[in-house]
């Protein structure tokens, strides 16, 4: 049997059928066996019915992305088979509900017409019937194993065996069946399955028990029926201090640790998960006698969310909000107010595909320029991007420090891919976070001027409620006290004072916090955000073929660290811009700041995250001089 | 040492028009603060945009002059993070009932312990007199090219139905009465709304000072009657005294009926007062018991630059 240490598992079904909890059970079971996990979720903007799937990549090497190939697929509806059968590799397998075999393309009502037409054309070209049978025939001819199981019969037989007739019709158990069949086929120890279910349903014992019974039965059924799958997952050496974490939890935990105590928000995908998680953990363990807490407020809109956040920040409280593009649009007027009044707030911006509501549940990095230029007039702000979930924890701490130290709004760029990924990573270490409140005063004597002209441009900050610390704020231009002033000399001084912070940031933020360089060569990728994972993996794949490509991961995107990036790119012959947007926004920034456009662009804007496989292919084309200047990636349903 | 009215005044030049009702309101605020002896650093005036927005610069307490229609969002954020602050939000009728009306309703539903004063003059003064949401349908003030085409909102009725638990109306030229209303509003446990009728001498040539005082409001014997009257002079009882649906409905209904009076008789005073409905702060305490004694602004989050928050239990549950 082939020892396989890097497999990709896909589970799919209609939205609302438990795809996500199925994937969580699988991920946890694999992680408990010592594997690294990289899982990503894809779903429609829909409550129930549309196609939803989760791909979990499992490896005992460090992995940072998904790949194109699927080793094993568990499909409990027809659409999953139609959409993903072609991704399953030779010698891989499809576990599917055999009751679906005669289902016609036309009978899958949720599938959009364009896709149906493409599918029919494809089946036609292969001379196959327009049914599940047809698409599976194609897979089988490629050497894919087909593992048909009647999900209903399994439930029904089991219901009789355990004498629980209610089980017969419980189609919502299909997800657990799919996972359990998969673990059986992969030869994983059954106890990993059961303890994973226990962990996932920790708060609902009765549900856990029923699921475990079903899982156990399905697991044994699959091991007996399909004992010869080539790929097996056995226990590997476990790295201690590993956690299995979902994307939005990185920033939420970062906020708890670094002292964010106030988070107003307005619901929006994919950002609200973070606030809901913060609220679920609103009471905090603190190393003093009394517990701390995060006050999370659901507001009436995003304008209010940022308005309240600013109000909170004026009291000296570390305050934040989180949103995605459409919500951030509404916040733009508030952002300017925070800018002119030098209020430290953090906005965690989970990008998704725009414009407008665009692809509401899909990935994108379309909002870089918007974040940099948001708000009318001219005022300093900071735009900072995290590349993965582990980074997002520590970066959240940094963003709050930047906000406090420079007294500016900080926009922390995240995205849907990061928010809804599930990964294993090193346990977050709170000791690595420092808290720097900057020039926040606890005591004031004498005449106080909130916006005093000081050499470094950062006036000591009072807070509401502080004796002798009375200040005024206004959205108008103001004097040093904060009172409205239209005096031309004051105007110049105030504008210059505020803008001087941008230079000061570049001077005082350590280079390693501005950008990370992962080895240099003649060829260099420049990118930002969640493309980091696919890039690292693609670079690794190329390295095995003795092709060396460097990579600069930009973190500080505004103000742009021109001199530092110039120095990094000094000896580079070719710059490749990789981004999840249509226009290559970072490329534009490079052009603006370095007076040099990237030589190549690799872009993806289907709303689906990049896989390392397609990135690798594209980079190879560039290396072989066979590529157009602009490469567009398309993988993924 | 006792704080005098003068201590609550700033040196900032006041550029409101001569005869503007806003002067009366800012005086009443300063009088109220001094009568309550609220330490200056424990009070904050938040304001919106427009003539009324400048109010925060004229009062010598923390002053936060915010954005058009958004004053309540800032004010509530500050109050939630530091519930010890006495916060008065001030804004115009266009500001709060036009662009800001969503925040107005949402604030009512929350019922945080703060006071919101609307300077109500029926026009957008600072942009030269366009119709505000409180101007009546068909009225043509002097800067309108044609009569107003919109029906008016009823600020009192809207506040009552949105959940404000203290709803009152004052008149900018009856400063003492207004001062008393402000004190009652600030002392109220919950969200208080004050609609202040404030003649705009420059742009509203209909609801003028003379109009309110009834120069044209004559009875059969040609005697002039002031339109403004005080609810308390009529034996009106706005208070919800006990926790019963009947009592709630009676007090709500009578307040709504009163809110409809206009034209010849315009009530001022307290329309509705309910301290039985829980404050938002109490609702937070149901989830976070020590919220009031350890609110966000008082929490110690670091010691020598290191975090004091311990997330190890959460991380344990994520361990594999």
Short mmCIF file of N, CA and C in Angstrom, two decimals, chain A residues 28 31-32 238 242-245 249 253 256-257 259 261-262 277 279 281-288 290-295 297-301 303-304 307-308 310-312 314-315 317 333-334 337 393 427-428 430-435 462-476 482-484, chain B residues 10 12 40-42 44 46 49 54 56-68 70 72-82 85 87 99 102-104 106-107 110 280 284 287-291 293-294 296-302 304-320:
data_model
loop_
_atom_site.label_atom_id
_atom_site.label_comp_id
_atom_site.label_asym_id
_atom_site.label_seq_id
_atom_site.Cartn_x
_atom_site.Cartn_y
_atom_site.Cartn_z
N UNK A 28 -10.53 17.66 12.76
CA UNK A 28 -10.11 17.40 14.12
C UNK A 28 -9.51 16.01 14.26
N UNK A 31 -6.11 16.08 12.65
CA UNK A 31 -5.18 16.87 13.46
C UNK A 31 -4.76 16.07 14.69
N UNK A 32 -5.71 15.33 15.27
CA UNK A 32 -5.41 14.54 16.46
C UNK A 32 -4.41 13.43 16.14
N UNK A 238 3.26 13.61 16.55
CA UNK A 238 2.47 14.80 16.83
C UNK A 238 3.37 15.93 17.31
N UNK A 242 0.06 22.31 19.26
CA UNK A 242 -0.64 22.63 18.03
C UNK A 242 -2.11 22.90 18.34
N UNK A 243 -2.68 23.89 17.67
CA UNK A 243 -4.12 24.13 17.81
C UNK A 243 -4.78 24.03 16.42
N UNK A 244 -6.04 23.67 16.46
CA UNK A 244 -6.85 23.68 15.24
C UNK A 244 -7.74 24.92 15.35
N UNK A 245 -7.57 25.83 14.41
CA UNK A 245 -8.21 27.12 14.61
C UNK A 245 -8.90 27.58 13.33
N UNK A 249 -10.97 33.38 14.32
CA UNK A 249 -10.59 33.28 15.73
C UNK A 249 -9.24 33.94 16.01
N UNK A 253 -9.08 36.39 19.14
CA UNK A 253 -8.22 36.09 20.29
C UNK A 253 -7.16 37.18 20.46
N UNK A 256 -8.81 40.01 22.26
CA UNK A 256 -8.96 39.75 23.70
C UNK A 256 -7.64 40.01 24.43
N UNK A 257 -6.57 39.43 23.89
CA UNK A 257 -5.28 39.50 24.58
C UNK A 257 -4.73 40.91 24.62
N UNK A 259 -6.18 43.64 24.70
CA UNK A 259 -6.92 44.58 25.54
C UNK A 259 -8.03 45.34 24.85
N UNK A 261 -11.54 46.11 24.45
CA UNK A 261 -12.64 45.84 25.37
C UNK A 261 -13.99 46.30 24.84
N UNK A 262 -13.99 46.78 23.60
CA UNK A 262 -15.23 47.33 23.08
C UNK A 262 -15.27 47.08 21.57
N UNK A 277 -18.02 35.51 17.90
CA UNK A 277 -17.09 34.74 18.71
C UNK A 277 -16.62 35.56 19.91
N UNK A 279 -18.30 37.87 21.36
CA UNK A 279 -19.41 37.96 22.30
C UNK A 279 -19.62 36.64 23.04
N UNK A 281 -17.41 34.82 24.01
CA UNK A 281 -16.35 34.78 25.03
C UNK A 281 -16.23 36.14 25.71
N UNK A 282 -17.36 36.79 25.96
CA UNK A 282 -17.28 38.19 26.42
C UNK A 282 -16.67 38.34 27.81
N UNK A 283 -16.83 37.32 28.64
CA UNK A 283 -16.20 37.41 29.97
C UNK A 283 -14.81 36.80 29.87
N UNK A 284 -13.83 37.58 30.30
CA UNK A 284 -12.43 37.22 30.07
C UNK A 284 -11.71 36.90 31.37
N UNK A 285 -10.85 35.89 31.30
CA UNK A 285 -9.96 35.63 32.43
C UNK A 285 -8.87 36.68 32.42
N UNK A 286 -8.69 37.34 33.54
CA UNK A 286 -7.66 38.36 33.61
C UNK A 286 -6.84 38.09 34.86
N UNK A 287 -5.54 38.35 34.75
CA UNK A 287 -4.66 38.08 35.89
C UNK A 287 -4.83 39.17 36.95
N UNK A 288 -5.99 39.34 37.43
CA UNK A 288 -6.25 40.14 38.62
C UNK A 288 -7.51 39.57 39.26
N UNK A 290 -10.67 40.49 39.53
CA UNK A 290 -11.98 40.48 38.89
C UNK A 290 -11.85 40.12 37.41
N UNK A 291 -12.86 39.49 36.86
CA UNK A 291 -12.78 39.16 35.43
C UNK A 291 -12.93 40.42 34.57
N UNK A 292 -12.35 40.38 33.39
CA UNK A 292 -12.54 41.47 32.44
C UNK A 292 -13.68 41.12 31.50
N UNK A 293 -13.94 41.99 30.56
CA UNK A 293 -15.01 41.68 29.61
C UNK A 293 -14.86 42.51 28.35
N UNK A 294 -15.38 41.96 27.28
CA UNK A 294 -15.46 42.71 26.03
C UNK A 294 -16.93 43.06 25.81
N UNK A 295 -17.24 44.32 25.70
CA UNK A 295 -18.61 44.71 25.40
C UNK A 295 -18.77 44.71 23.87
N UNK A 297 -21.38 45.12 20.78
CA UNK A 297 -22.70 45.70 20.52
C UNK A 297 -23.06 45.52 19.05
N UNK A 298 -24.21 44.93 18.81
CA UNK A 298 -24.71 44.89 17.43
C UNK A 298 -25.44 46.20 17.15
N UNK A 299 -24.93 46.95 16.20
CA UNK A 299 -25.48 48.28 15.95
C UNK A 299 -26.51 48.24 14.82
N UNK A 300 -27.08 49.41 14.52
CA UNK A 300 -28.11 49.49 13.49
C UNK A 300 -27.53 49.55 12.08
N UNK A 301 -26.28 49.93 11.96
CA UNK A 301 -25.61 49.95 10.65
C UNK A 301 -24.12 50.13 10.87
N UNK A 303 -22.26 52.59 9.93
CA UNK A 303 -21.90 53.96 10.31
C UNK A 303 -21.88 54.04 11.82
N UNK A 304 -22.94 53.51 12.40
CA UNK A 304 -23.03 53.50 13.85
C UNK A 304 -21.93 52.65 14.47
N UNK A 307 -18.96 54.76 14.49
CA UNK A 307 -19.20 55.90 15.38
C UNK A 307 -19.08 55.49 16.84
N UNK A 308 -19.69 54.39 17.19
CA UNK A 308 -19.59 53.90 18.58
C UNK A 308 -18.15 53.52 18.93
N UNK A 310 -15.47 54.79 17.77
CA UNK A 310 -14.73 56.03 18.02
C UNK A 310 -15.10 56.59 19.40
N UNK A 311 -16.41 56.58 19.71
CA UNK A 311 -16.85 57.05 21.03
C UNK A 311 -16.15 56.27 22.14
N UNK A 312 -16.06 54.97 21.96
CA UNK A 312 -15.36 54.13 22.94
C UNK A 312 -13.89 54.50 23.04
N UNK A 314 -12.53 57.31 22.53
CA UNK A 314 -12.34 58.61 23.18
C UNK A 314 -12.28 58.48 24.71
N UNK A 315 -12.78 57.37 25.24
CA UNK A 315 -12.70 57.16 26.69
C UNK A 315 -11.40 56.46 27.08
N UNK A 317 -10.52 53.58 25.93
CA UNK A 317 -10.70 52.14 25.79
C UNK A 317 -10.17 51.68 24.43
N UNK A 333 -17.14 58.00 6.07
CA UNK A 333 -17.25 59.34 6.66
C UNK A 333 -16.72 59.36 8.10
N UNK A 334 -16.96 58.25 8.82
CA UNK A 334 -16.48 58.14 10.19
C UNK A 334 -14.95 58.07 10.23
N UNK A 337 -13.38 61.38 10.22
CA UNK A 337 -13.52 62.04 11.52
C UNK A 337 -12.45 61.51 12.48
N UNK A 393 -3.26 36.79 14.56
CA UNK A 393 -3.31 36.92 16.02
C UNK A 393 -2.32 37.99 16.48
N UNK A 427 0.29 26.95 18.72
CA UNK A 427 -0.54 27.59 19.74
C UNK A 427 -0.13 29.06 19.89
N UNK A 428 -1.12 29.93 19.87
CA UNK A 428 -0.83 31.37 19.99
C UNK A 428 -0.15 31.64 21.34
N UNK A 430 0.59 34.40 23.94
CA UNK A 430 0.27 35.76 24.40
C UNK A 430 1.51 36.51 24.89
N UNK A 431 2.51 35.76 25.34
CA UNK A 431 3.72 36.44 25.84
C UNK A 431 4.44 37.21 24.75
N UNK A 432 4.16 36.85 23.51
CA UNK A 432 4.84 37.55 22.42
C UNK A 432 4.16 38.87 22.10
N UNK A 433 3.02 39.10 22.73
CA UNK A 433 2.31 40.36 22.46
C UNK A 433 2.71 41.39 23.52
N UNK A 434 3.07 42.57 23.04
CA UNK A 434 3.30 43.65 23.99
C UNK A 434 2.20 44.68 23.79
N UNK A 435 1.93 45.39 24.84
CA UNK A 435 0.89 46.42 24.75
C UNK A 435 1.53 47.78 24.94
N UNK A 462 -5.51 62.76 26.05
CA UNK A 462 -6.37 62.64 27.23
C UNK A 462 -7.50 61.67 26.89
N UNK A 463 -8.38 61.44 27.83
CA UNK A 463 -9.54 60.58 27.57
C UNK A 463 -10.73 61.14 28.32
N UNK A 464 -11.91 60.87 27.84
CA UNK A 464 -13.12 61.36 28.51
C UNK A 464 -13.10 60.90 29.96
N UNK A 465 -13.38 61.83 30.87
CA UNK A 465 -13.45 61.47 32.28
C UNK A 465 -12.19 61.79 33.05
N UNK A 466 -11.13 62.20 32.36
CA UNK A 466 -9.87 62.47 33.05
C UNK A 466 -9.85 63.91 33.56
N UNK A 467 -9.55 64.07 34.83
CA UNK A 467 -9.54 65.40 35.42
C UNK A 467 -8.47 66.26 34.75
N UNK A 468 -8.81 67.52 34.51
CA UNK A 468 -7.92 68.48 33.84
C UNK A 468 -7.61 68.12 32.38
N UNK A 469 -8.28 67.10 31.88
CA UNK A 469 -7.94 66.65 30.52
C UNK A 469 -8.96 67.05 29.48
N UNK A 470 -9.77 68.06 29.81
CA UNK A 470 -10.86 68.41 28.89
C UNK A 470 -10.33 68.82 27.52
N UNK A 471 -10.96 68.25 26.51
CA UNK A 471 -10.59 68.60 25.14
C UNK A 471 -11.86 68.75 24.32
N UNK A 472 -11.67 69.28 23.13
CA UNK A 472 -12.78 69.36 22.18
C UNK A 472 -12.38 68.64 20.91
N UNK A 473 -13.35 68.02 20.31
CA UNK A 473 -13.15 67.40 19.01
C UNK A 473 -14.10 68.07 18.03
N UNK A 474 -13.69 68.11 16.80
CA UNK A 474 -14.61 68.55 15.76
C UNK A 474 -14.15 67.96 14.43
N UNK A 475 -15.12 67.72 13.57
CA UNK A 475 -14.78 67.28 12.22
C UNK A 475 -14.25 68.42 11.36
N UNK A 476 -14.43 69.65 11.85
CA UNK A 476 -13.85 70.81 11.17
C UNK A 476 -12.35 70.88 11.51
N UNK A 482 -8.76 72.00 20.00
CA UNK A 482 -9.78 71.22 19.32
C UNK A 482 -10.98 72.07 18.94
N UNK A 483 -10.89 73.38 19.12
CA UNK A 483 -11.98 74.26 18.70
C UNK A 483 -11.83 74.60 17.22
N UNK A 484 -12.99 74.75 16.57
CA UNK A 484 -13.01 75.06 15.14
C UNK A 484 -12.11 76.25 14.82
N UNK B 10 -17.05 78.51 27.71
CA UNK B 10 -15.71 78.63 27.11
C UNK B 10 -15.52 80.05 26.59
N UNK B 12 -14.80 80.63 23.59
CA UNK B 12 -14.98 80.57 22.14
C UNK B 12 -16.06 81.57 21.71
N UNK B 40 -16.64 69.19 35.83
CA UNK B 40 -16.50 69.42 34.39
C UNK B 40 -15.94 68.23 33.65
N UNK B 41 -15.03 67.51 34.28
CA UNK B 41 -14.41 66.39 33.55
C UNK B 41 -15.31 65.15 33.51
N UNK B 42 -16.40 65.20 34.25
CA UNK B 42 -17.30 64.05 34.20
C UNK B 42 -18.48 64.25 33.27
N UNK B 44 -19.83 65.43 29.28
CA UNK B 44 -19.44 65.62 27.89
C UNK B 44 -20.65 66.03 27.08
N UNK B 46 -21.87 65.98 23.34
CA UNK B 46 -21.65 65.52 21.97
C UNK B 46 -22.62 66.30 21.10
N UNK B 49 -24.10 68.08 13.36
CA UNK B 49 -23.63 69.11 12.43
C UNK B 49 -24.75 70.12 12.21
N UNK B 54 -22.35 73.40 16.94
CA UNK B 54 -21.30 74.19 17.59
C UNK B 54 -21.45 74.24 19.11
N UNK B 56 -21.16 72.18 21.43
CA UNK B 56 -20.13 71.55 22.27
C UNK B 56 -18.91 72.46 22.47
N UNK B 57 -18.69 73.38 21.55
CA UNK B 57 -17.53 74.28 21.71
C UNK B 57 -17.78 75.38 22.74
N UNK B 58 -19.05 75.62 23.04
CA UNK B 58 -19.37 76.73 23.93
C UNK B 58 -19.49 76.32 25.40
N UNK B 59 -19.48 75.03 25.63
CA UNK B 59 -19.64 74.54 27.00
C UNK B 59 -18.29 73.98 27.47
N UNK B 60 -17.90 74.39 28.65
CA UNK B 60 -16.56 74.03 29.12
C UNK B 60 -16.56 72.68 29.85
N UNK B 61 -16.97 71.67 29.13
CA UNK B 61 -16.82 70.28 29.57
C UNK B 61 -16.27 69.56 28.34
N UNK B 62 -16.01 68.27 28.42
CA UNK B 62 -15.56 67.56 27.22
C UNK B 62 -16.56 67.83 26.09
N UNK B 63 -16.03 68.20 24.93
CA UNK B 63 -16.93 68.56 23.83
C UNK B 63 -16.58 67.82 22.56
N UNK B 64 -17.53 67.06 22.07
CA UNK B 64 -17.25 66.24 20.89
C UNK B 64 -18.25 66.59 19.79
N UNK B 65 -17.76 67.35 18.84
CA UNK B 65 -18.57 67.86 17.72
C UNK B 65 -18.41 66.85 16.59
N UNK B 66 -19.46 66.10 16.30
CA UNK B 66 -19.30 64.91 15.46
C UNK B 66 -19.74 65.14 14.01
N UNK B 67 -20.52 64.25 13.50
CA UNK B 67 -20.91 64.29 12.08
C UNK B 67 -22.41 64.44 11.91
N UNK B 68 -22.81 64.80 10.71
CA UNK B 68 -24.21 65.05 10.44
C UNK B 68 -25.06 63.80 10.69
N UNK B 70 -25.01 61.76 13.15
CA UNK B 70 -24.33 60.63 13.81
C UNK B 70 -24.08 60.83 15.29
N UNK B 72 -25.59 60.48 18.02
CA UNK B 72 -25.96 59.44 19.00
C UNK B 72 -25.01 58.24 18.93
N UNK B 73 -24.45 57.96 17.77
CA UNK B 73 -23.56 56.80 17.69
C UNK B 73 -22.31 57.05 18.52
N UNK B 74 -21.71 58.22 18.38
CA UNK B 74 -20.51 58.56 19.16
C UNK B 74 -20.85 58.58 20.65
N UNK B 75 -21.97 59.24 20.96
CA UNK B 75 -22.34 59.42 22.37
C UNK B 75 -22.58 58.07 23.05
N UNK B 76 -23.28 57.20 22.36
CA UNK B 76 -23.56 55.89 22.96
C UNK B 76 -22.28 55.07 23.13
N UNK B 77 -21.38 55.18 22.15
CA UNK B 77 -20.11 54.45 22.26
C UNK B 77 -19.34 54.89 23.49
N UNK B 78 -19.27 56.20 23.69
CA UNK B 78 -18.54 56.72 24.84
C UNK B 78 -19.20 56.29 26.15
N UNK B 79 -20.54 56.36 26.16
CA UNK B 79 -21.27 56.00 27.38
C UNK B 79 -21.10 54.52 27.71
N UNK B 80 -21.14 53.68 26.67
CA UNK B 80 -20.98 52.25 26.90
C UNK B 80 -19.59 51.92 27.45
N UNK B 81 -18.58 52.63 26.94
CA UNK B 81 -17.22 52.35 27.38
C UNK B 81 -16.93 52.97 28.73
N UNK B 82 -17.53 54.15 28.99
CA UNK B 82 -17.35 54.80 30.29
C UNK B 82 -18.70 55.24 30.85
N UNK B 85 -19.63 58.68 32.82
CA UNK B 85 -19.74 60.02 32.24
C UNK B 85 -21.21 60.44 32.17
N UNK B 87 -23.53 62.28 29.88
CA UNK B 87 -23.42 62.66 28.48
C UNK B 87 -24.70 63.29 27.97
N UNK B 99 -31.20 62.74 8.36
CA UNK B 99 -30.11 61.79 8.11
C UNK B 99 -29.89 60.85 9.30
N UNK B 102 -32.40 56.88 11.69
CA UNK B 102 -32.17 55.46 12.00
C UNK B 102 -31.48 55.29 13.33
N UNK B 103 -30.49 56.15 13.59
CA UNK B 103 -29.78 56.08 14.86
C UNK B 103 -30.70 56.47 16.02
N UNK B 104 -31.61 57.42 15.72
CA UNK B 104 -32.57 57.89 16.73
C UNK B 104 -33.42 56.71 17.22
N UNK B 106 -32.84 53.45 16.78
CA UNK B 106 -32.02 52.40 17.37
C UNK B 106 -31.61 52.76 18.81
N UNK B 107 -31.33 54.03 19.02
CA UNK B 107 -30.97 54.47 20.38
C UNK B 107 -32.14 54.26 21.32
N UNK B 110 -32.38 50.87 22.54
CA UNK B 110 -31.36 50.48 23.53
C UNK B 110 -31.67 51.04 24.91
N UNK B 280 -30.19 49.99 29.17
CA UNK B 280 -29.29 49.11 28.41
C UNK B 280 -28.14 48.60 29.30
N UNK B 284 -26.84 44.78 29.82
CA UNK B 284 -25.46 44.27 29.69
C UNK B 284 -25.08 43.52 30.96
N UNK B 287 -25.53 39.92 31.34
CA UNK B 287 -24.55 39.04 30.71
C UNK B 287 -23.17 39.21 31.37
N UNK B 288 -22.85 40.45 31.70
CA UNK B 288 -21.54 40.75 32.29
C UNK B 288 -21.81 41.40 33.65
N UNK B 289 -21.87 40.59 34.71
CA UNK B 289 -22.34 41.11 35.99
C UNK B 289 -21.54 42.31 36.53
N UNK B 290 -20.24 42.35 36.31
CA UNK B 290 -19.48 43.47 36.90
C UNK B 290 -19.25 44.61 35.91
N UNK B 291 -20.10 44.69 34.91
CA UNK B 291 -19.92 45.72 33.87
C UNK B 291 -19.83 47.13 34.45
N UNK B 293 -19.10 48.21 37.54
CA UNK B 293 -17.95 48.51 38.40
C UNK B 293 -16.61 48.37 37.66
N UNK B 294 -16.64 47.63 36.56
CA UNK B 294 -15.40 47.44 35.79
C UNK B 294 -15.68 47.59 34.29
N UNK B 296 -15.42 48.93 30.30
CA UNK B 296 -14.28 48.88 29.39
C UNK B 296 -13.19 49.93 29.70
N UNK B 297 -13.61 51.18 29.99
CA UNK B 297 -12.61 52.23 30.15
C UNK B 297 -11.80 52.09 31.44
N UNK B 298 -12.28 51.30 32.41
CA UNK B 298 -11.51 51.16 33.65
C UNK B 298 -10.67 49.90 33.70
N UNK B 299 -10.80 49.06 32.71
CA UNK B 299 -10.13 47.77 32.82
C UNK B 299 -8.62 47.89 32.63
N UNK B 300 -7.92 47.10 33.45
CA UNK B 300 -6.47 47.06 33.35
C UNK B 300 -6.13 45.96 32.34
N UNK B 301 -5.58 46.35 31.21
CA UNK B 301 -5.35 45.35 30.18
C UNK B 301 -3.89 44.92 30.08
N UNK B 302 -3.00 45.67 30.74
CA UNK B 302 -1.59 45.29 30.65
C UNK B 302 -0.87 45.61 31.94
N UNK B 304 3.22 46.26 32.87
CA UNK B 304 4.56 46.43 32.29
C UNK B 304 4.59 46.08 30.81
N UNK B 305 3.54 46.48 30.12
CA UNK B 305 3.53 46.26 28.67
C UNK B 305 3.14 44.85 28.26
N UNK B 306 2.87 43.99 29.23
CA UNK B 306 2.45 42.63 28.88
C UNK B 306 0.95 42.47 29.13
N UNK B 307 0.30 41.67 28.28
CA UNK B 307 -1.16 41.51 28.45
C UNK B 307 -1.50 40.84 29.78
N UNK B 308 -2.61 41.25 30.34
CA UNK B 308 -3.07 40.59 31.57
C UNK B 308 -4.19 39.60 31.27
N UNK B 309 -4.66 39.57 30.03
CA UNK B 309 -5.75 38.66 29.68
C UNK B 309 -5.19 37.25 29.46
N UNK B 310 -5.89 36.29 30.00
CA UNK B 310 -5.43 34.90 29.92
C UNK B 310 -6.39 34.10 29.04
N UNK B 311 -5.93 33.72 27.85
CA UNK B 311 -6.81 32.98 26.94
C UNK B 311 -6.47 31.49 26.93
N UNK B 312 -5.73 31.05 27.95
CA UNK B 312 -5.24 29.66 27.87
C UNK B 312 -6.37 28.63 27.86
N UNK B 313 -7.48 28.94 28.53
CA UNK B 313 -8.59 27.96 28.52
C UNK B 313 -9.16 27.80 27.11
N UNK B 314 -9.29 28.91 26.43
CA UNK B 314 -9.82 28.85 25.05
C UNK B 314 -8.83 28.08 24.17
N UNK B 315 -7.55 28.39 24.34
CA UNK B 315 -6.55 27.71 23.51
C UNK B 315 -6.51 26.22 23.83
N UNK B 316 -6.70 25.87 25.11
CA UNK B 316 -6.74 24.44 25.47
C UNK B 316 -7.82 23.72 24.69
N UNK B 317 -8.99 24.38 24.55
CA UNK B 317 -10.09 23.71 23.86
C UNK B 317 -9.82 23.58 22.36
N UNK B 318 -8.86 24.32 21.86
CA UNK B 318 -8.50 24.23 20.44
C UNK B 318 -7.34 23.27 20.22
N UNK B 319 -6.71 22.84 21.30
CA UNK B 319 -5.52 21.99 21.17
C UNK B 319 -5.86 20.65 20.57
N UNK B 320 -4.93 20.13 19.76
CA UNK B 320 -5.16 18.80 19.19
C UNK B 320 -4.01 17.87 19.57
#
